C-alpha positions as CSV (number, residue, x, y, z in Angstrom):
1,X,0.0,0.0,0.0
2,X,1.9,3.3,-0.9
3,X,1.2,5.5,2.0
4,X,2.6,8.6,0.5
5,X,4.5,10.2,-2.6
6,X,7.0,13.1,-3.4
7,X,8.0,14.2,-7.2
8,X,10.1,17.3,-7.2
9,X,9.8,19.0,-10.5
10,X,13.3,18.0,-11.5
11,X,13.6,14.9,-10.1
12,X,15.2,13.3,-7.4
13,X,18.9,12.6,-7.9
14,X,21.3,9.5,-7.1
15,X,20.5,7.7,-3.2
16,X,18.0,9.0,-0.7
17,X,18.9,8.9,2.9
18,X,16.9,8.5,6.4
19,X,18.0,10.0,9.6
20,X,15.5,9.7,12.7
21,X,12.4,10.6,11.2
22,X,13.5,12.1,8.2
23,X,14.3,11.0,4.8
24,X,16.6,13.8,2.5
25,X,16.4,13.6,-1.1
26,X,18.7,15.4,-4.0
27,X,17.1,17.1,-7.2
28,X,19.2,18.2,-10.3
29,X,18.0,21.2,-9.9
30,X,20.2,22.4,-6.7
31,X,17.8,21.6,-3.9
32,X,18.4,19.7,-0.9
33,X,15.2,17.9,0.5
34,X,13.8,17.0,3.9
35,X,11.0,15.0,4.3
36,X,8.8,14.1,7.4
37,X,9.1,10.1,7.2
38,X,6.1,9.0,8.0
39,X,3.1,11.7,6.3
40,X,5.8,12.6,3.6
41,X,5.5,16.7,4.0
42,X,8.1,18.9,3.4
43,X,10.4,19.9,6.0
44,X,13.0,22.0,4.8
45,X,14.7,22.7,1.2
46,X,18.1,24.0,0.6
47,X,19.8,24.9,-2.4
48,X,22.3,22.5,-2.4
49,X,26.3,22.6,-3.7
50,X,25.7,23.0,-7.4
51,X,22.8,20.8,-8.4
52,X,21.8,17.4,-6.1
53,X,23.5,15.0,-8.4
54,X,25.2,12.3,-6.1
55,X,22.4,11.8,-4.0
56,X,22.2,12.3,-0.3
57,X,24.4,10.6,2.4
58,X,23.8,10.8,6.0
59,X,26.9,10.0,8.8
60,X,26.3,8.9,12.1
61,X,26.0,12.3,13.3
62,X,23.4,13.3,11.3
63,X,25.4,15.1,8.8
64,X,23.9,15.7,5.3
65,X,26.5,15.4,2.2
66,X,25.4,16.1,-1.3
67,X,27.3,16.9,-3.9
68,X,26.7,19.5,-7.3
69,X,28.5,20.1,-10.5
70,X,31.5,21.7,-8.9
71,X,31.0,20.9,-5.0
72,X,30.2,18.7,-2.5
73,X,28.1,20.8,0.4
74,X,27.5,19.3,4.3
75,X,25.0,20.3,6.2
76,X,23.0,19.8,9.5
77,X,19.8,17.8,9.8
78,X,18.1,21.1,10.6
79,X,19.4,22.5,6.8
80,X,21.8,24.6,7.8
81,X,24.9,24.7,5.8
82,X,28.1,23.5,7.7
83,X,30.3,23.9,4.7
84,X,31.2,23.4,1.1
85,X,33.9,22.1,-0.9
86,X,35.0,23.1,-4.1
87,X,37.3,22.5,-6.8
88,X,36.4,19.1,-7.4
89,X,33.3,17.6,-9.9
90,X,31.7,14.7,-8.3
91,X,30.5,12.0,-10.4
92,X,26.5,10.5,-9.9
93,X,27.6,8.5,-7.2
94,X,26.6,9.3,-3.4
95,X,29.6,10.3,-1.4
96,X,30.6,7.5,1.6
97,X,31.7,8.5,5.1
98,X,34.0,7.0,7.3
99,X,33.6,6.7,10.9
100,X,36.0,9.3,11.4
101,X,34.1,11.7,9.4
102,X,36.2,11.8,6.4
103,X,34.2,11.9,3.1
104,X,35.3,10.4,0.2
105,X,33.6,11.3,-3.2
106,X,34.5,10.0,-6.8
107,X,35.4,12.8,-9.0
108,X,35.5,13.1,-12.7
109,X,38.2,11.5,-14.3
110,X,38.2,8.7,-12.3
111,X,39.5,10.1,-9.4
112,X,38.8,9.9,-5.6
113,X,39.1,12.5,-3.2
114,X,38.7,12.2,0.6
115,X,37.3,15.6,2.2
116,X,38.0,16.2,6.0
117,X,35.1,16.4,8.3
118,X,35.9,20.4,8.3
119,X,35.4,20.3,4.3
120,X,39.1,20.9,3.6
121,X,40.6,17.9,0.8
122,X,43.0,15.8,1.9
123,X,44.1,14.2,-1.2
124,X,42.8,13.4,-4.7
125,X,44.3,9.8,-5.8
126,X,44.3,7.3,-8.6
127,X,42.9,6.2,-11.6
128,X,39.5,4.2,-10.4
129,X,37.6,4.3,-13.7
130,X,34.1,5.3,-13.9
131,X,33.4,4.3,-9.7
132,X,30.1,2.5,-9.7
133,X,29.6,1.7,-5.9
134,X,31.7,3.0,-2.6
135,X,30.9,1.6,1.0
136,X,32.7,1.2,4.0
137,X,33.0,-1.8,6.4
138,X,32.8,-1.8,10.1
139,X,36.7,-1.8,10.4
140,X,36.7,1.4,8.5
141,X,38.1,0.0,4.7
142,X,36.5,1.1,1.8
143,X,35.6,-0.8,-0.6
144,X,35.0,0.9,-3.9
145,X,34.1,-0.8,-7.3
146,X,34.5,0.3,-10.8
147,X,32.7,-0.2,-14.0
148,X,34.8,-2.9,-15.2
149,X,34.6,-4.9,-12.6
150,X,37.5,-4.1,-10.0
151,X,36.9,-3.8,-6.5
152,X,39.5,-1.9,-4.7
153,X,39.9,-2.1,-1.0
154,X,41.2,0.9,0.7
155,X,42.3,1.2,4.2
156,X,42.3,5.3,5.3
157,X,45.2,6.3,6.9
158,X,44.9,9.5,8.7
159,X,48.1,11.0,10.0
160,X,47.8,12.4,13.8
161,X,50.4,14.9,15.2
């Protein structure tokens, strides 16, 4: 029984994502989405960082990533903007999160970048192909998988003074 619908006029972009009682949804057309879970009403919309085309990932904070044309954007459950990160052209792929908080997007070309949990980058590696699917594992590896078929596994390293 479908208990309730919601068709922005763009579209909705890449993964949704459900915090609490909220589910966030991307549109191509640079909004960021909040949704009451259960009636479906409207909470919130943002513009988002360039256009919603990645989709929407949520940490275990409650931290919003979605990523545009030229940016990948963070915000708050509440839609406030925490920061945005530019220089970088994410492919249609929703970004993945490590338990740390470091955010790792596939860029164009093939690329991946990992974004600190302040929104600065922290590097841009590789030659990954056209990336197709990123998750993490519990022990904080990332796993990310290519169109022609290679998985990669990919332990972060973060450097502590």
């Amino acid at each position: 029984v479908i208990q309730w619908t919601f068709a922005p006029t763009a579209g909705i972009a890449g993964n949704i994502a459900i915090d609490g009682s909220a589910i966030y949804v991307a549109s191509p057309d640079n909004s960021l989405y909040a949704l009451d879970l259960a009636a479906g009403n409207e909470l919130w919309h943002r513009a988002a960082a360039g256009g919603g085309k990645t989709g929407v990932t949520v940490d275990g904070t409650g931290k919003l990533y979605v990523g545009g044309d030229a940016a990948l954007a963070a915000f708050d459950v509440a839609g406030a903007r925490d920061w945005s990160s530019g220089g970088l052209t994410p492919e249609s792929l929703a970004p993945a999160v490590s338990s740390s908080g470091t955010v790792f997007v596939a860029a164009q070309g093939g690329h991946l970048a990992a974004i600190g949990p302040d929104g600065q980058l922290r590097w841009v590696a590789g030659n990954f192909g056209h990336v197709r699917s990123m998750t993490f594992s519990s022990a904080d590896t990332l796993y990310v998988l290519s169109s022609d078929g290679t998985c990669w596994n990919i332990k972060e390293i973060i450097a502590t003074n």
